[in-house]
Every structure is written in structure tokens, then in C-alpha cells.
Amino acid sequence: MSAATWLERAESVLAGAGKKRGGARRAVLELLQAQTCALSAPEIEAALAAHAGRRASRASIYRVLDELEELRLVQRVEVGQAMARYERVGEGAGHHHHLVCDRCGLLTPFSDPELESAIRRLSTQVPLHVHEHEIVLRGECRDCAG
Amino acid sequence: MSAATWLERAESVLAGAGKKRGGARRAVLELLQAQTCALSAPEIEAALAAHAGRRASRASIYRVLDELEELRLVQRVEVGQAMARYERVGEGAGHHHHLVCDRCGLLTPFSDPELESAIRRLSTQVPLHVHEHEIVLRGECRDCAG
DNA sequence: CTAGGTGCAAACTGTTTGCAACCCT
DNA sequence: AGGGTTGCAAACAGTTTGCACCTAG
């Protein structure tokens, strides 16, 4: 009974939360389903505008992302440039973190079991009911380092 | 010959980089020296405006923060709300990471040796010349969780 | 004297909001 | 029919930039 894809799970979670369906949300969900790493709202807007027939207004994009974040279907990723990025989370979406190149902005995902267990342990010791965590390594990518 | 405080080290690094002195930068440096955790640019502006005689224009604040970040005297911390925060880094500035309450925005510092060693190891294995790292745990603080 | 530092104001860009129209259910 | 959903446009907030003036070295 558990959904095969993130998209399916998302639709069922949304339905369970009493939400109706709509074109804008559908378009955002499908776009996110196809991504392997985080997108910013402007990137989402541009990507949707490119595929005729899957347009969504800026306002709807932000509203949908807010909803999805609240339902913990996407996670907000803060990788700098004063702009938020979003990516899907939960079963079916590979958990990972990010490498950011300070020069060119290249965003690369990575994951590490030891780090995760350290975080898991920490989450129980800290004065906060932890919902999610985020790790960002910054520096220069191979191309920029020369 | 190593400077006792972050402020002193900052001044010497700036001098070494051929920078002249100025009132705005001085004000920002002194303010940062006095902080234990990250401030946003608007917070810095307000804090300086509050203390008569240590005013700095918005533009200068951003320019100074950019400089300091490039010289690795401060680190940009991305804790959400689409707003960057800055805090001093390096010797003399206690290295730490952040807990963020998604409800009230409360920012709390923490540190963990095991986590640091996992990061240190990772930094050598990853396709990026790592300059710095950032770990953020998000959730609900005790007050908000009830 | 000269290059860097600063302030002001305008321009930008990402994000939020008010409101009327729309469409699932 | 009714309430969530959407689009548009205006309002916001943080950040950046152009330019003239000031100041440290």
C-alpha cells in the first residue's frame, strides 16, 4: 500500500490532508519528481514556462512549495546566494547533502553513512525536536580550483 | 605574533591585503567581535544605528561583509528565511553549528567532536576543495514544541 | 595627490499578499 | 454550491550597483 514513487506518495499525502487537485501543483510535483537535486523557485518557474502546457504562476509555485514543505514532502535547502532551493524528501527520494562551489555555484549531491549516524545520535541530545538536517560543504570544485 | 582576538587578526589580515581603514568597516568588525552567533545584514544595520556614533550605511555593510567573507574572516551561514547571516570564523572564534526552530526562528549554536571528525574525513574524499562546512538541524525548539 | 572607503538613492531579484476568477469534489 | 486553487499585479524585503564625496596613507 505504500506508494512506489515520491509523486504518488505526495498525491496521497495531499489528498489525505484534504487538498484538491490543481494544474499548478501538478506541474510542480511532476517537475520535482524528475529532479535529482534541488531547484530554486525561479528555476522551477523557468522550467515550467519552457514546457508549454505546464505553466504555473510564480505565486502558485511559492504556495505549492510552502505546502509541500509543511507536509514534509520537500525540503528547503539553503545553499547560498540568498535564494532557497527545494528538493523532494522521504522514501523514494535518496537522502543526500550538498557540495557547493563558491565560484561557479555548482551544486553536487553526496551522502555518507558515518555522518548520518553522527547526526542521528546528535538529534537525540540536542534541545530541539529535530525534523530535518542539512549539511553543506563549500569550496572550489575541480574545474574552478584548476 | 598571532593576534589575541579575532578583531586584531582581522585588522592585520585586512592590512596585509592592502586595505585602508574606514569607519564603516571598523564598526562592523567591532560589532561582529562582540557576537557569539550569526547576524544578518539588516540586524547589523539596526544594531549599528542603535549605538550613535557607530553608524554604517547599508551598502558599506554588504561590501564589508563580502570582503570579510573573501578573506575568510567571516562565514556566511544559511539558516533560511532567504536571508544570509554572518559570523566570525577562525582561531579565537569558537567553531560551531546551528539549531534552527522552524516556528519562531530561534537560532542556537552547538558543536560536536564526532561530527567534526566525520566532516574532516569526508572533506578529503569529496570532489571539492573544501573551505568550510555548515550543518543545520531544523525542527521545533522546546518552547514551540510545548 | 590618489586609490580605496563611504553614503545615498535607485535598481534588482527573490518572495509574499490581496483579490477576483476558476475548477475540483 | 462551496471551498480550495490559480493568476495577476502590486507590495515587500534583502541585496547590489552607480556615482559623487571623503579620507587614510
mmCIF file of C-alpha atoms (C1' of nucleotides) in Angstrom:
data_model
loop_
_atom_site.group_PDB
_atom_site.id
_atom_site.type_symbol
_atom_site.label_atom_id
_atom_site.label_comp_id
_atom_site.label_asym_id
_atom_site.label_seq_id
_atom_site.Cartn_x
_atom_site.Cartn_y
_atom_site.Cartn_z
ATOM 1 C CA MET A 1 0.000 0.000 0.000
ATOM 2 C CA SER A 2 2.978 2.323 0.203
ATOM 3 C CA ALA A 3 3.371 4.362 -2.957
ATOM 4 C CA ALA A 4 6.088 3.448 -5.413
ATOM 5 C CA THR A 5 7.196 6.926 -6.307
ATOM 6 C CA TRP A 6 7.580 10.163 -4.470
ATOM 7 C CA LEU A 7 4.978 11.683 -6.747
ATOM 8 C CA GLU A 8 2.413 9.045 -5.839
ATOM 9 C CA ARG A 9 3.132 9.383 -2.171
ATOM 10 C CA ALA A 10 2.868 13.144 -2.474
ATOM 11 C CA GLU A 11 -0.526 12.918 -4.146
ATOM 12 C CA SER A 12 -1.794 10.608 -1.471
ATOM 13 C CA VAL A 13 -0.467 12.766 1.351
ATOM 14 C CA LEU A 14 -2.047 15.823 -0.224
ATOM 15 C CA ALA A 15 -5.356 14.037 -0.666
ATOM 16 C CA GLY A 16 -5.172 12.876 2.938
ATOM 17 C CA ALA A 17 -4.655 16.469 4.015
ATOM 18 C CA GLY A 18 -7.919 17.390 2.318
ATOM 19 C CA LYS A 19 -6.372 19.182 -0.629
ATOM 20 C CA LYS A 20 -7.991 19.308 -4.011
ATOM 21 C CA ARG A 21 -6.034 18.915 -7.217
ATOM 22 C CA GLY A 22 -4.929 21.676 -9.491
ATOM 23 C CA GLY A 23 -2.809 22.251 -12.538
ATOM 24 C CA ALA A 24 -0.127 24.379 -10.937
ATOM 25 C CA ARG A 25 0.595 21.962 -8.144
ATOM 26 C CA ARG A 26 0.537 19.038 -10.522
ATOM 27 C CA ALA A 27 3.109 20.712 -12.735
ATOM 28 C CA VAL A 28 5.426 21.460 -9.812
ATOM 29 C CA LEU A 29 5.101 17.922 -8.457
ATOM 30 C CA GLU A 30 5.968 16.375 -11.807
ATOM 31 C CA LEU A 31 8.936 18.639 -12.236
ATOM 32 C CA LEU A 32 10.298 17.853 -8.772
ATOM 33 C CA GLN A 33 9.763 14.145 -9.329
ATOM 34 C CA ALA A 34 12.108 14.320 -12.287
ATOM 35 C CA GLN A 35 14.938 16.075 -10.410
ATOM 36 C CA THR A 36 17.934 14.544 -8.706
ATOM 37 C CA CYS A 37 18.896 17.670 -6.810
ATOM 38 C CA ALA A 38 17.477 20.916 -5.503
ATOM 39 C CA LEU A 39 15.852 23.632 -7.635
ATOM 40 C CA SER A 40 15.103 27.248 -6.780
ATOM 41 C CA ALA A 41 11.673 28.785 -7.265
ATOM 42 C CA PRO A 42 12.829 30.887 -10.227
ATOM 43 C CA GLU A 43 14.340 27.788 -11.806
ATOM 44 C CA ILE A 44 11.065 25.968 -11.383
ATOM 45 C CA GLU A 45 9.195 28.850 -12.946
ATOM 46 C CA ALA A 46 11.533 28.908 -15.929
ATOM 47 C CA ALA A 47 11.486 25.140 -16.357
ATOM 48 C CA LEU A 48 7.713 25.070 -16.384
ATOM 49 C CA ALA A 49 7.478 28.020 -18.738
ATOM 50 C CA ALA A 50 9.736 26.156 -21.151
ATOM 51 C CA HIS A 51 7.392 23.184 -21.447
ATOM 52 C CA ALA A 52 4.292 24.640 -22.993
ATOM 53 C CA GLY A 53 1.193 23.339 -21.308
ATOM 54 C CA ARG A 54 2.756 23.013 -17.889
ATOM 55 C CA ARG A 55 2.794 26.627 -16.856
ATOM 56 C CA ALA A 56 2.302 27.796 -13.288
ATOM 57 C CA SER A 57 2.315 31.312 -11.914
ATOM 58 C CA ARG A 58 5.060 32.494 -9.628
ATOM 59 C CA ALA A 59 2.636 32.870 -6.743
ATOM 60 C CA SER A 60 1.346 29.324 -7.111
ATOM 61 C CA ILE A 61 4.854 27.940 -7.209
ATOM 62 C CA TYR A 62 5.698 29.546 -3.893
ATOM 63 C CA ARG A 63 2.388 28.493 -2.382
ATOM 64 C CA VAL A 64 2.824 24.916 -3.534
ATOM 65 C CA LEU A 65 6.387 24.762 -2.235
ATOM 66 C CA ASP A 66 5.224 26.075 1.130
ATOM 67 C CA GLU A 67 2.533 23.416 1.319
ATOM 68 C CA LEU A 68 4.896 20.656 0.349
ATOM 69 C CA GLU A 69 7.442 21.793 2.872
ATOM 70 C CA GLU A 70 4.865 21.837 5.617
ATOM 71 C CA LEU A 71 3.792 18.300 4.730
ATOM 72 C CA ARG A 72 7.488 17.399 4.666
ATOM 73 C CA LEU A 73 7.299 16.276 1.058
ATOM 74 C CA VAL A 74 10.087 18.618 0.077
ATOM 75 C CA GLN A 75 12.970 20.060 1.994
ATOM 76 C CA ARG A 76 14.214 23.576 1.749
ATOM 77 C CA VAL A 77 17.925 23.617 1.076
ATOM 78 C CA GLU A 78 19.917 26.742 1.857
ATOM 79 C CA VAL A 79 22.988 26.774 -0.275
ATOM 80 C CA GLY A 80 23.609 30.482 -0.500
ATOM 81 C CA GLN A 81 23.051 33.318 -2.908
ATOM 82 C CA ALA A 82 20.203 34.350 -0.643
ATOM 83 C CA MET A 83 17.873 32.063 -2.532
ATOM 84 C CA ALA A 84 16.093 28.968 -1.280
ATOM 85 C CA ARG A 85 16.139 25.688 -3.154
ATOM 86 C CA TYR A 86 13.789 22.767 -2.800
ATOM 87 C CA GLU A 87 14.030 19.034 -3.357
ATOM 88 C CA ARG A 88 11.842 16.096 -2.589
ATOM 89 C CA VAL A 89 12.432 14.100 0.579
ATOM 90 C CA GLY A 90 11.276 10.870 2.205
ATOM 91 C CA GLU A 91 11.079 7.291 0.953
ATOM 92 C CA GLY A 92 11.879 7.019 -2.685
ATOM 93 C CA ALA A 93 13.967 10.180 -2.649
ATOM 94 C CA GLY A 94 17.600 9.400 -1.973
ATOM 95 C CA HIS A 95 18.722 11.259 1.143
ATOM 96 C CA HIS A 96 21.818 13.323 0.467
ATOM 97 C CA HIS A 97 23.655 16.539 1.212
ATOM 98 C CA HIS A 98 25.409 19.151 -0.873
ATOM 99 C CA LEU A 99 28.746 20.371 -2.109
ATOM 100 C CA VAL A 100 28.678 23.958 -3.306
ATOM 101 C CA CYS A 101 31.338 25.654 -5.377
ATOM 102 C CA ASP A 102 31.744 29.235 -4.164
ATOM 103 C CA ARG A 103 32.990 30.339 -7.566
ATOM 104 C CA CYS A 104 30.630 28.877 -10.124
ATOM 105 C CA GLY A 105 27.771 27.799 -7.889
ATOM 106 C CA LEU A 106 27.970 24.164 -8.990
ATOM 107 C CA LEU A 107 25.727 22.036 -6.780
ATOM 108 C CA THR A 108 26.721 18.395 -6.260
ATOM 109 C CA PRO A 109 24.954 15.850 -4.048
ATOM 110 C CA PHE A 110 26.800 13.422 -1.774
ATOM 111 C CA SER A 111 25.951 11.102 1.090
ATOM 112 C CA ASP A 112 27.849 9.425 3.903
ATOM 113 C CA PRO A 113 26.646 6.810 6.393
ATOM 114 C CA GLU A 114 29.022 7.756 9.210
ATOM 115 C CA LEU A 115 27.900 11.341 9.032
ATOM 116 C CA GLU A 116 24.282 10.259 9.146
ATOM 117 C CA SER A 117 24.780 8.179 12.254
ATOM 118 C CA ALA A 118 26.581 11.037 13.964
ATOM 119 C CA ILE A 119 23.640 13.282 13.109
ATOM 120 C CA ARG A 120 21.123 10.706 14.295
ATOM 121 C CA ARG A 121 22.840 10.431 17.655
ATOM 122 C CA LEU A 122 23.119 14.190 17.964
ATOM 123 C CA SER A 123 19.462 14.688 17.191
ATOM 124 C CA THR A 124 18.531 12.956 20.419
ATOM 125 C CA GLN A 125 20.880 15.022 22.563
ATOM 126 C CA VAL A 126 20.078 18.474 21.391
ATOM 127 C CA PRO A 127 17.480 20.924 22.840
ATOM 128 C CA LEU A 128 15.353 20.779 19.702
ATOM 129 C CA HIS A 129 12.839 18.333 18.307
ATOM 130 C CA VAL A 130 14.717 17.760 15.057
ATOM 131 C CA HIS A 131 12.685 17.369 11.882
ATOM 132 C CA GLU A 132 15.467 17.515 9.364
ATOM 133 C CA HIS A 133 19.111 18.331 8.940
ATOM 134 C CA GLU A 134 21.265 19.844 6.302
ATOM 135 C CA ILE A 135 24.971 19.658 5.647
ATOM 136 C CA VAL A 136 26.745 21.878 3.145
ATOM 137 C CA LEU A 137 30.420 21.732 2.228
ATOM 138 C CA ARG A 138 31.661 24.854 0.475
ATOM 139 C CA GLY A 139 34.812 25.347 -1.511
ATOM 140 C CA GLU A 140 36.057 25.177 -5.051
ATOM 141 C CA CYS A 141 35.067 22.482 -7.480
ATOM 142 C CA ARG A 142 37.723 20.787 -9.563
ATOM 143 C CA ASP A 143 37.133 22.972 -12.559
ATOM 144 C CA CYS A 144 37.406 26.207 -10.583
ATOM 145 C CA ALA A 145 40.377 25.081 -8.484
ATOM 146 C CA GLY A 146 42.257 24.496 -11.716
ATOM 147 C CA MET B 1 52.884 37.181 16.962
ATOM 148 C CA SER B 2 49.475 35.682 16.396
ATOM 149 C CA ALA B 3 46.733 38.099 17.321
ATOM 150 C CA ALA B 4 44.857 37.583 20.540
ATOM 151 C CA THR B 5 41.393 38.398 19.297
ATOM 152 C CA TRP B 6 39.538 37.872 16.085
ATOM 153 C CA LEU B 7 39.300 41.633 15.696
ATOM 154 C CA GLU B 8 43.063 42.036 15.874
ATOM 155 C CA ARG B 9 43.641 39.229 13.446
ATOM 156 C CA ALA B 10 41.063 40.709 11.108
ATOM 157 C CA GLU B 11 42.744 44.094 11.149
ATOM 158 C CA SER B 12 46.097 42.546 10.398
ATOM 159 C CA VAL B 13 44.715 40.394 7.579
ATOM 160 C CA LEU B 14 42.993 43.421 6.094
ATOM 161 C CA ALA B 15 46.148 45.493 6.339
ATOM 162 C CA GLY B 16 48.099 42.678 4.737
ATOM 163 C CA ALA B 17 45.609 42.646 1.885
ATOM 164 C CA GLY B 18 46.409 46.308 1.253
ATOM 165 C CA LYS B 19 43.143 47.671 2.609
ATOM 166 C CA LYS B 20 42.876 51.064 4.207
ATOM 167 C CA ARG B 21 40.851 51.669 7.336
ATOM 168 C CA GLY B 22 37.467 53.210 7.487
ATOM 169 C CA GLY B 23 34.700 53.923 9.933
ATOM 170 C CA ALA B 24 32.092 51.633 8.467
ATOM 171 C CA ARG B 25 34.303 48.581 8.408
ATOM 172 C CA ARG B 26 35.571 49.341 11.872
ATOM 173 C CA ALA B 27 32.028 49.478 13.188
ATOM 174 C CA VAL B 28 31.081 46.175 11.578
ATOM 175 C CA LEU B 29 34.230 44.470 12.843
ATOM 176 C CA GLU B 30 33.643 45.622 16.402
ATOM 177 C CA LEU B 31 30.062 44.502 16.286
ATOM 178 C CA LEU B 32 30.949 41.056 14.974
ATOM 179 C CA GLN B 33 33.706 40.708 17.546
ATOM 180 C CA ALA B 34 31.104 41.067 20.266
ATOM 181 C CA GLN B 35 28.741 38.384 18.902
ATOM 182 C CA THR B 36 28.524 34.740 19.849
ATOM 183 C CA CYS B 37 26.378 33.730 16.909
ATOM 184 C CA ALA B 38 25.452 34.798 13.403
ATOM 185 C CA LEU B 39 23.843 38.133 12.493
ATOM 186 C CA SER B 40 22.067 39.149 9.292
ATOM 187 C CA ALA B 41 22.944 42.313 7.398
ATOM 188 C CA PRO B 42 19.717 44.053 8.440
ATOM 189 C CA GLU B 43 20.412 43.122 12.058
ATOM 190 C CA ILE B 44 23.883 44.598 11.763
ATOM 191 C CA GLU B 45 22.466 47.757 10.271
ATOM 192 C CA ALA B 46 19.944 48.107 13.077
ATOM 193 C CA ALA B 47 22.480 47.327 15.782
ATOM 194 C CA LEU B 48 24.863 49.953 14.483
ATOM 195 C CA ALA B 49 22.110 52.511 14.077
ATOM 196 C CA ALA B 50 21.182 51.969 17.716
ATOM 197 C CA HIS B 51 24.629 52.946 19.006
ATOM 198 C CA ALA B 52 25.020 56.572 17.992
ATOM 199 C CA GLY B 53 28.455 57.218 16.592
ATOM 200 C CA ARG B 54 28.881 53.776 15.040
ATOM 201 C CA ARG B 55 26.668 54.153 12.031
ATOM 202 C CA ALA B 56 27.379 52.470 8.703
ATOM 203 C CA SER B 57 25.373 52.592 5.520
ATOM 204 C CA ARG B 58 23.625 49.534 4.198
ATOM 205 C CA ALA B 59 25.848 49.443 1.143
ATOM 206 C CA SER B 60 29.017 49.544 3.215
ATOM 207 C CA ILE B 61 27.788 46.773 5.444
ATOM 208 C CA TYR B 62 27.281 44.468 2.485
ATOM 209 C CA ARG B 63 30.584 45.466 0.944
ATOM 210 C CA VAL B 64 32.440 44.869 4.204
ATOM 211 C CA LEU B 65 30.777 41.500 4.710
ATOM 212 C CA ASP B 66 31.742 40.472 1.182
ATOM 213 C CA GLU B 67 35.347 41.430 1.789
ATOM 214 C CA LEU B 68 35.488 39.628 5.099
ATOM 215 C CA GLU B 69 33.965 36.529 3.596
ATOM 216 C CA GLU B 70 36.508 36.521 0.795
ATOM 217 C CA LEU B 71 39.342 36.820 3.288
ATOM 218 C CA ARG B 72 37.652 34.040 5.266
ATOM 219 C CA LEU B 73 37.313 36.214 8.325
ATOM 220 C CA VAL B 74 33.602 35.601 8.461
ATOM 221 C CA GLN B 75 31.447 32.733 7.303
ATOM 222 C CA ARG B 76 28.115 33.079 5.642
ATOM 223 C CA VAL B 77 25.536 30.951 7.412
ATOM 224 C CA GLU B 78 22.402 29.957 5.557
ATOM 225 C CA VAL B 79 19.704 29.251 8.053
ATOM 226 C CA GLY B 80 16.670 30.021 5.982
ATOM 227 C CA GLN B 81 14.180 32.830 5.616
ATOM 228 C CA ALA B 82 16.007 33.655 2.398
ATOM 229 C CA MET B 83 18.408 35.815 4.339
ATOM 230 C CA ALA B 84 22.121 35.333 4.859
ATOM 231 C CA ARG B 85 23.745 35.589 8.249
ATOM 232 C CA TYR B 86 27.383 36.119 9.047
ATOM 233 C CA GLU B 87 29.655 35.237 11.932
ATOM 234 C CA ARG B 88 33.353 35.395 12.538
ATOM 235 C CA VAL B 89 35.455 32.311 11.945
ATOM 236 C CA GLY B 90 38.993 31.069 12.555
ATOM 237 C CA GLU B 91 41.184 30.989 15.650
ATOM 238 C CA GLY B 92 39.604 32.762 18.534
ATOM 239 C CA ALA B 93 36.113 32.255 17.201
ATOM 240 C CA GLY B 94 34.562 29.083 18.609
ATOM 241 C CA HIS B 95 33.643 26.767 15.760
ATOM 242 C CA HIS B 96 30.041 25.650 15.986
ATOM 243 C CA HIS B 97 26.916 24.814 14.032
ATOM 244 C CA HIS B 98 23.262 25.749 14.325
ATOM 245 C CA LEU B 99 19.887 24.604 15.514
ATOM 246 C CA VAL B 100 17.003 26.481 13.932
ATOM 247 C CA CYS B 101 13.421 26.484 15.136
ATOM 248 C CA ASP B 102 11.124 26.433 12.120
ATOM 249 C CA ARG B 103 8.365 28.131 14.113
ATOM 250 C CA CYS B 104 9.959 31.032 15.940
ATOM 251 C CA GLY B 105 13.290 31.232 14.144
ATOM 252 C CA LEU B 106 15.313 30.767 17.323
ATOM 253 C CA LEU B 107 18.968 30.243 16.457
ATOM 254 C CA THR B 108 21.070 28.163 18.853
ATOM 255 C CA PRO B 109 24.711 27.188 18.437
ATOM 256 C CA PHE B 110 26.051 23.699 19.177
ATOM 257 C CA SER B 111 29.196 21.747 18.496
ATOM 258 C CA ASP B 112 30.151 18.072 18.385
ATOM 259 C CA PRO B 113 33.608 16.500 18.058
ATOM 260 C CA GLU B 114 32.460 13.282 16.401
ATOM 261 C CA LEU B 115 30.606 15.213 13.774
ATOM 262 C CA GLU B 116 33.664 17.346 13.101
ATOM 263 C CA SER B 117 35.900 14.344 12.594
ATOM 264 C CA ALA B 118 33.395 12.795 10.205
ATOM 265 C CA ILE B 119 33.388 16.050 8.270
ATOM 266 C CA ARG B 120 37.150 16.287 8.281
ATOM 267 C CA ARG B 121 37.471 12.810 6.835
ATOM 268 C CA LEU B 122 34.788 13.492 4.258
ATOM 269 C CA SER B 123 36.461 16.691 3.147
ATOM 270 C CA THR B 124 39.393 14.718 1.821
ATOM 271 C CA GLN B 125 37.243 12.273 -0.127
ATOM 272 C CA VAL B 126 34.938 14.594 -1.913
ATOM 273 C CA PRO B 127 35.383 16.157 -5.408
ATOM 274 C CA LEU B 128 35.715 19.655 -3.974
ATOM 275 C CA HIS B 129 38.489 21.613 -2.337
ATOM 276 C CA VAL B 130 36.559 22.277 0.864
ATOM 277 C CA HIS B 131 36.975 25.676 2.508
ATOM 278 C CA GLU B 132 34.257 25.436 5.071
ATOM 279 C CA HIS B 133 31.252 23.427 6.102
ATOM 280 C CA GLU B 134 27.912 24.107 7.618
ATOM 281 C CA ILE B 135 25.487 21.904 9.497
ATOM 282 C CA VAL B 136 21.959 22.955 10.325
ATOM 283 C CA LEU B 137 19.430 20.975 12.333
ATOM 284 C CA ARG B 138 15.865 22.164 11.890
ATOM 285 C CA GLY B 139 12.836 21.423 13.980
ATOM 286 C CA GLU B 140 10.914 22.831 16.917
ATOM 287 C CA CYS B 141 12.570 24.350 19.939
ATOM 288 C CA ARG B 142 11.338 23.382 23.393
ATOM 289 C CA ASP B 143 9.116 26.397 23.753
ATOM 290 C CA CYS B 144 7.402 25.847 20.409
ATOM 291 C CA ALA B 145 7.065 22.078 20.815
ATOM 292 C CA GLY B 146 5.218 22.747 24.036
ATOM 293 C "C1'" DC C 1 47.805 63.503 -4.548
ATOM 294 C "C1'" DT C 2 45.482 59.004 -5.304
ATOM 295 C "C1'" DA C 3 43.327 54.799 -4.502
ATOM 296 C "C1'" DG C 4 40.374 52.889 -1.619
ATOM 297 C "C1'" DG C 5 36.255 53.661 1.569
ATOM 298 C "C1'" DT C 6 31.624 55.519 2.317
ATOM 299 C "C1'" DG C 7 26.812 57.248 1.818
ATOM 300 C "C1'" DC C 8 22.782 57.874 -0.774
ATOM 301 C "C1'" DA C 9 19.405 56.528 -3.764
ATOM 302 C "C1'" DA C 10 17.880 53.851 -7.378
ATOM 303 C "C1'" DA C 11 17.736 49.385 -9.434
ATOM 304 C "C1'" DC C 12 17.323 44.336 -8.923
ATOM 305 C "C1'" DT C 13 15.732 39.932 -7.587
ATOM 306 C "C1'" DG C 14 13.539 36.663 -4.777
ATOM 307 C "C1'" DT C 15 9.281 36.244 -2.041
ATOM 308 C "C1'" DT C 16 4.646 37.371 -0.215
ATOM 309 C "C1'" DT C 17 -0.057 39.048 -0.395
ATOM 310 C "C1'" DG C 18 -4.808 40.879 -1.861
ATOM 311 C "C1'" DC C 19 -8.275 39.927 -4.750
ATOM 312 C "C1'" DA C 20 -11.158 38.233 -8.392
ATOM 313 C "C1'" DA C 21 -11.898 34.290 -11.338
ATOM 314 C "C1'" DC C 22 -11.776 29.268 -11.680
ATOM 315 C "C1'" DC C 23 -12.385 24.431 -11.007
ATOM 316 C "C1'" DC C 24 -12.283 20.247 -8.412
ATOM 317 C "C1'" DT C 25 -15.384 17.478 -5.477
ATOM 318 C "C1'" DA D 1 -22.783 25.317 -4.346
ATOM 319 C "C1'" DG D 2 -18.536 25.937 -1.716
ATOM 320 C "C1'" DG D 3 -14.064 25.981 -0.621
ATOM 321 C "C1'" DG D 4 -9.577 25.126 -2.055
ATOM 322 C "C1'" DT D 5 -6.611 26.672 -6.242
ATOM 323 C "C1'" DT D 6 -4.759 29.850 -9.516
ATOM 324 C "C1'" DG D 7 -3.162 34.085 -11.927
ATOM 325 C "C1'" DC D 8 -2.153 38.773 -11.970
ATOM 326 C "C1'" DA D 9 -0.194 42.653 -10.205
ATOM 327 C "C1'" DA D 10 1.270 45.259 -6.565
ATOM 328 C "C1'" DA D 11 3.764 45.287 -2.348
ATOM 329 C "C1'" DC D 12 7.851 43.737 0.253
ATOM 330 C "C1'" DA D 13 12.486 42.661 1.818
ATOM 331 C "C1'" DG D 14 17.141 41.655 1.172
ATOM 332 C "C1'" DT D 15 20.953 42.719 -1.792
ATOM 333 C "C1'" DT D 16 23.594 45.103 -5.413
ATOM 334 C "C1'" DT D 17 25.224 48.993 -8.062
ATOM 335 C "C1'" DG D 18 26.388 53.812 -9.946
ATOM 336 C "C1'" DC D 19 28.164 57.876 -8.691
ATOM 337 C "C1'" DA D 20 29.906 61.756 -6.100
ATOM 338 C "C1'" DC D 21 32.340 62.863 -1.971
ATOM 339 C "C1'" DC D 22 35.525 61.875 1.631
ATOM 340 C "C1'" DT D 23 39.751 60.180 3.793
ATOM 341 C "C1'" DA D 24 43.709 57.368 5.006
ATOM 342 C "C1'" DG D 25 48.372 56.665 3.550
#
